[in-house]
Amino acid sequence: KRVAILISGGGSNMLALVRDMGPDHPARPVLVAANDPAAGGLARAAGLGIATAAVDHRPFGKDRAAFEAALSARLEAARPDIICLAGFMRILTPGFISRWEGRMLNIHPSLLPKYRGLHTHARAIEAGDAEHGCSVHEVTAELDGGPVLGQARVPVLPGDTPDDLAARVLEKEHLLYPAVLRRFAMGDRRPIQL
Ligand code: GRF
């Protein structure tokens, strides 16, 4: 299986996925694309010999469809079987999502269906939750709403700042996402709990 990974920033999740895709893995990375040419993950991917693409969303302004057409051109050229959103911070239109439905995954830093959207760690602390975590789900037109393929849990500790909690969750993301992708690439959609 051919995997394209979309990032917006440092790409730590992308790295975890790429490092797990060794010779024994049913999939291999064929493209790392970012909506920001300055995304640190692009240089990290290039350093690992993976093809990269930078499609800056800013010149397209509010025209999401035009940005996605430019991104799709680079994606189609890589002929991916699976797309992994990994720290990708752009909302995708239903048109783009339907093109890849059933073959596009995302990792979200909360125990879905709780805390869809942004600032999930601060919201969990604010709510006084004892537990928090991350979820890998299939991407559908509903933001952070598709079938959950895996979750990992962490405790919320007294005195946690959002950054403390984010760091604890991120460590689990780097374990969960590769585990889910391995299974998904073999056609197995049974959920994983870490
Ligand atoms: C992190 O906040 C992570 O929780 C979320 O995307 C952000 C950046 O991740 N999934 P990465 O280091 O770019 O993978």
CSV table of C-alpha atoms and ligand atoms in Angstrom, one decimal:
chain,number,residue,atom,x,y,z
A,1,LYS,CA,0.0,0.0,0.0
A,2,ARG,CA,1.1,3.5,-0.8
A,3,VAL,CA,0.7,6.1,1.9
A,4,ALA,CA,0.6,9.9,1.6
A,5,ILE,CA,0.9,12.0,4.8
A,6,LEU,CA,-0.4,15.5,5.1
A,7,ILE,CA,1.2,17.8,7.7
A,8,SER,CA,1.1,21.5,8.7
A,9,GLY,CA,4.0,21.7,11.2
A,10,GLY,CA,6.8,19.7,12.8
A,11,GLY,CA,5.5,16.3,11.7
A,12,SER,CA,6.3,14.3,14.8
A,13,ASN,CA,3.3,12.0,14.0
A,14,MET,CA,4.5,11.8,10.3
A,15,LEU,CA,7.9,10.7,11.6
A,16,ALA,CA,6.4,8.0,13.9
A,17,LEU,CA,4.4,6.7,10.9
A,18,VAL,CA,7.4,6.7,8.6
A,19,ARG,CA,9.7,5.0,11.1
A,20,ASP,CA,7.2,2.2,11.6
A,21,MET,CA,6.8,1.6,7.8
A,22,GLY,CA,9.8,-0.8,7.6
A,23,PRO,CA,10.2,-3.7,5.2
A,24,ASP,CA,7.8,-5.9,7.2
A,25,HIS,CA,5.0,-3.3,6.9
A,26,PRO,CA,2.3,-3.7,4.3
A,27,ALA,CA,2.6,0.0,3.4
A,28,ARG,CA,5.3,2.5,2.5
A,29,PRO,CA,5.3,6.4,2.5
A,30,VAL,CA,5.2,7.8,-1.0
A,31,LEU,CA,4.6,11.5,-0.3
A,32,VAL,CA,4.7,14.0,2.6
A,33,ALA,CA,2.8,17.2,1.7
A,34,ALA,CA,2.3,20.3,3.7
A,35,ASN,CA,0.0,23.4,3.4
A,36,ASP,CA,2.9,25.5,4.7
A,37,PRO,CA,6.3,25.6,2.8
A,38,ALA,CA,8.0,26.3,6.2
A,39,ALA,CA,6.6,23.2,7.8
A,40,GLY,CA,9.5,21.5,9.7
A,41,GLY,CA,8.2,18.1,8.8
A,42,LEU,CA,9.1,18.7,5.1
A,43,ALA,CA,12.8,18.8,5.7
A,44,ARG,CA,12.6,15.8,8.1
A,45,ALA,CA,10.8,13.8,5.4
A,46,ALA,CA,13.2,14.9,2.7
A,47,GLY,CA,16.1,13.9,5.0
A,48,LEU,CA,14.6,10.4,5.0
A,49,GLY,CA,14.4,10.3,1.2
A,50,ILE,CA,10.6,10.7,1.0
A,51,ALA,CA,9.1,12.8,-1.8
A,52,THR,CA,7.7,16.0,-0.5
A,53,ALA,CA,5.3,18.7,-1.7
A,54,ALA,CA,4.6,22.1,-0.3
A,55,VAL,CA,1.2,23.6,-1.4
A,56,ASP,CA,0.9,27.0,0.4
A,57,HIS,CA,-2.8,27.6,1.2
A,58,ARG,CA,-2.4,31.3,1.6
A,59,PRO,CA,-2.3,32.4,-2.1
A,60,PHE,CA,-5.7,30.8,-2.5
A,61,GLY,CA,-7.3,32.9,0.2
A,62,LYS,CA,-10.8,31.7,1.0
A,63,ASP,CA,-11.0,29.5,-2.1
A,64,ARG,CA,-10.7,26.2,-0.3
A,65,ALA,CA,-11.6,24.3,-3.5
A,66,ALA,CA,-8.7,25.9,-5.5
A,67,PHE,CA,-6.2,25.1,-2.7
A,68,GLU,CA,-7.5,21.5,-2.6
A,69,ALA,CA,-7.3,21.2,-6.4
A,70,ALA,CA,-3.6,22.2,-6.2
A,71,LEU,CA,-3.0,19.7,-3.4
A,72,SER,CA,-4.9,17.0,-5.2
A,73,ALA,CA,-2.7,17.4,-8.3
A,74,ARG,CA,0.4,16.5,-6.2
A,75,LEU,CA,-1.5,13.8,-4.3
A,76,GLU,CA,-2.8,12.1,-7.5
A,77,ALA,CA,0.7,12.1,-8.9
A,78,ALA,CA,1.8,10.0,-6.0
A,79,ARG,CA,-1.0,7.5,-6.5
A,80,PRO,CA,-1.7,6.9,-2.7
A,81,ASP,CA,-3.9,4.1,-1.5
A,82,ILE,CA,-4.2,5.7,1.9
A,83,ILE,CA,-3.9,9.3,3.1
A,84,CYS,CA,-2.9,10.1,6.7
A,85,LEU,CA,-3.6,13.5,8.1
A,86,ALA,CA,-1.0,14.1,10.8
A,87,GLY,CA,-1.1,17.5,12.5
A,88,PHE,CA,-2.8,18.8,9.3
A,89,MET,CA,-4.6,22.0,10.3
A,90,ARG,CA,-6.8,22.8,7.3
A,91,ILE,CA,-10.5,22.0,7.1
A,92,LEU,CA,-11.2,19.8,4.0
A,93,THR,CA,-14.3,20.3,1.9
A,94,PRO,CA,-16.8,17.4,1.5
A,95,GLY,CA,-15.7,17.2,-2.2
A,96,PHE,CA,-12.1,16.4,-1.2
A,97,ILE,CA,-13.2,14.1,1.5
A,98,SER,CA,-15.6,12.1,-0.7
A,99,ARG,CA,-12.7,11.6,-3.2
A,100,TRP,CA,-10.7,9.8,-0.5
A,101,GLU,CA,-13.5,8.5,1.8
A,102,GLY,CA,-12.8,5.2,3.3
A,103,ARG,CA,-9.0,5.7,2.7
A,104,MET,CA,-8.2,8.8,4.8
A,105,LEU,CA,-7.3,8.7,8.5
A,106,ASN,CA,-6.7,11.5,11.0
A,107,ILE,CA,-5.4,11.7,14.5
A,108,HIS,CA,-7.1,14.0,16.9
A,109,PRO,CA,-5.9,14.8,20.4
A,110,SER,CA,-9.0,13.9,22.4
A,111,LEU,CA,-11.1,10.8,23.4
A,112,LEU,CA,-13.7,11.3,20.6
A,113,PRO,CA,-16.5,12.0,20.6
A,114,LYS,CA,-15.4,14.3,23.3
A,115,TYR,CA,-13.8,17.6,22.4
A,116,ARG,CA,-14.0,17.8,18.7
A,117,GLY,CA,-12.2,20.9,17.3
A,118,LEU,CA,-9.4,22.8,18.9
A,119,HIS,CA,-7.8,23.4,22.3
A,120,THR,CA,-8.7,19.9,23.5
A,121,HIS,CA,-6.2,19.7,26.3
A,122,ALA,CA,-7.3,23.0,28.0
A,123,ARG,CA,-11.0,21.9,27.6
A,124,ALA,CA,-10.3,18.5,29.3
A,125,ILE,CA,-8.5,20.3,32.2
A,126,GLU,CA,-11.2,22.9,32.5
A,127,ALA,CA,-13.8,20.2,32.6
A,128,GLY,CA,-11.9,18.4,35.5
A,129,ASP,CA,-11.6,15.2,33.5
A,130,ALA,CA,-9.5,12.5,35.2
A,131,GLU,CA,-8.6,11.0,31.8
A,132,HIS,CA,-7.8,12.4,28.3
A,133,GLY,CA,-6.1,11.0,25.2
A,134,CYS,CA,-6.1,10.7,21.4
A,135,SER,CA,-8.1,9.1,18.7
A,136,VAL,CA,-7.4,7.9,15.2
A,137,HIS,CA,-10.5,8.0,13.0
A,138,GLU,CA,-11.6,7.7,9.4
A,139,VAL,CA,-12.2,11.1,7.9
A,140,THR,CA,-15.7,11.9,6.9
A,141,ALA,CA,-17.5,15.2,6.1
A,142,GLU,CA,-18.3,15.6,9.8
A,143,LEU,CA,-15.3,17.4,11.5
A,144,ASP,CA,-13.5,14.9,13.7
A,145,GLY,CA,-16.5,12.7,13.4
A,146,GLY,CA,-15.7,9.5,11.4
A,147,PRO,CA,-15.5,5.9,12.7
A,148,VAL,CA,-12.9,5.6,15.5
A,149,LEU,CA,-10.2,3.1,14.7
A,150,GLY,CA,-8.1,3.5,17.8
A,151,GLN,CA,-7.8,5.4,21.1
A,152,ALA,CA,-5.0,5.8,23.7
A,153,ARG,CA,-5.7,7.2,27.2
A,154,VAL,CA,-3.6,9.2,29.6
A,155,PRO,CA,-4.3,10.5,33.2
A,156,VAL,CA,-4.9,14.2,33.8
A,157,LEU,CA,-2.7,15.0,36.7
A,158,PRO,CA,-3.2,17.7,39.4
A,159,GLY,CA,-1.5,20.9,38.3
A,160,ASP,CA,-1.3,19.8,34.6
A,161,THR,CA,-1.1,22.7,32.3
A,162,PRO,CA,-2.4,22.2,28.7
A,163,ASP,CA,1.2,21.9,27.5
A,164,ASP,CA,1.9,19.2,30.1
A,165,LEU,CA,-1.1,17.3,29.0
A,166,ALA,CA,-0.4,17.8,25.3
A,167,ALA,CA,3.0,16.4,25.7
A,168,ARG,CA,1.7,13.3,27.5
A,169,VAL,CA,-0.9,12.8,24.8
A,170,LEU,CA,1.5,13.3,21.9
A,171,GLU,CA,3.7,10.4,23.2
A,172,LYS,CA,0.6,8.2,22.9
A,173,GLU,CA,-0.2,9.5,19.5
A,174,HIS,CA,3.2,8.3,18.3
A,175,LEU,CA,2.3,4.8,19.4
A,176,LEU,CA,-1.4,4.7,18.4
A,177,TYR,CA,-1.2,6.1,14.9
A,178,PRO,CA,1.4,3.6,13.6
A,179,ALA,CA,-0.5,0.7,15.3
A,180,VAL,CA,-3.7,1.7,13.6
A,181,LEU,CA,-2.1,2.3,10.2
A,182,ARG,CA,-0.5,-1.2,10.2
A,183,ARG,CA,-3.8,-2.7,10.9
A,184,PHE,CA,-5.7,-0.5,8.4
A,185,ALA,CA,-3.2,-1.2,5.6
A,186,MET,CA,-4.0,-4.9,6.0
A,187,GLY,CA,-7.7,-4.2,5.6
A,188,ASP,CA,-8.4,-4.7,9.3
A,189,ARG,CA,-10.7,-2.0,10.8
A,190,ARG,CA,-11.1,-3.5,14.2
A,191,PRO,CA,-10.6,-0.7,16.8
A,192,ILE,CA,-7.4,-0.6,18.9
A,193,GLN,CA,-7.3,0.5,22.6
A,194,LEU,CA,-3.9,1.5,24.0
B,1,GRF,C1,-0.2,18.0,17.8
B,1,GRF,O1,-1.0,18.9,18.6
B,1,GRF,C2,-1.0,16.7,17.8
B,1,GRF,O2,-1.7,16.5,19.0
B,1,GRF,C3,-1.9,16.9,16.7
B,1,GRF,O3,-1.2,17.7,15.7
B,1,GRF,C4,-0.3,18.5,16.4
B,1,GRF,C5,1.1,18.5,15.8
B,1,GRF,O4,1.4,17.2,15.5
B,1,GRF,N1,-2.2,15.6,16.1
B,1,GRF,P1,2.8,16.9,14.7
B,1,GRF,O5,4.0,17.0,15.6
B,1,GRF,O6,2.9,17.9,13.6
B,1,GRF,O7,2.6,15.5,14.2
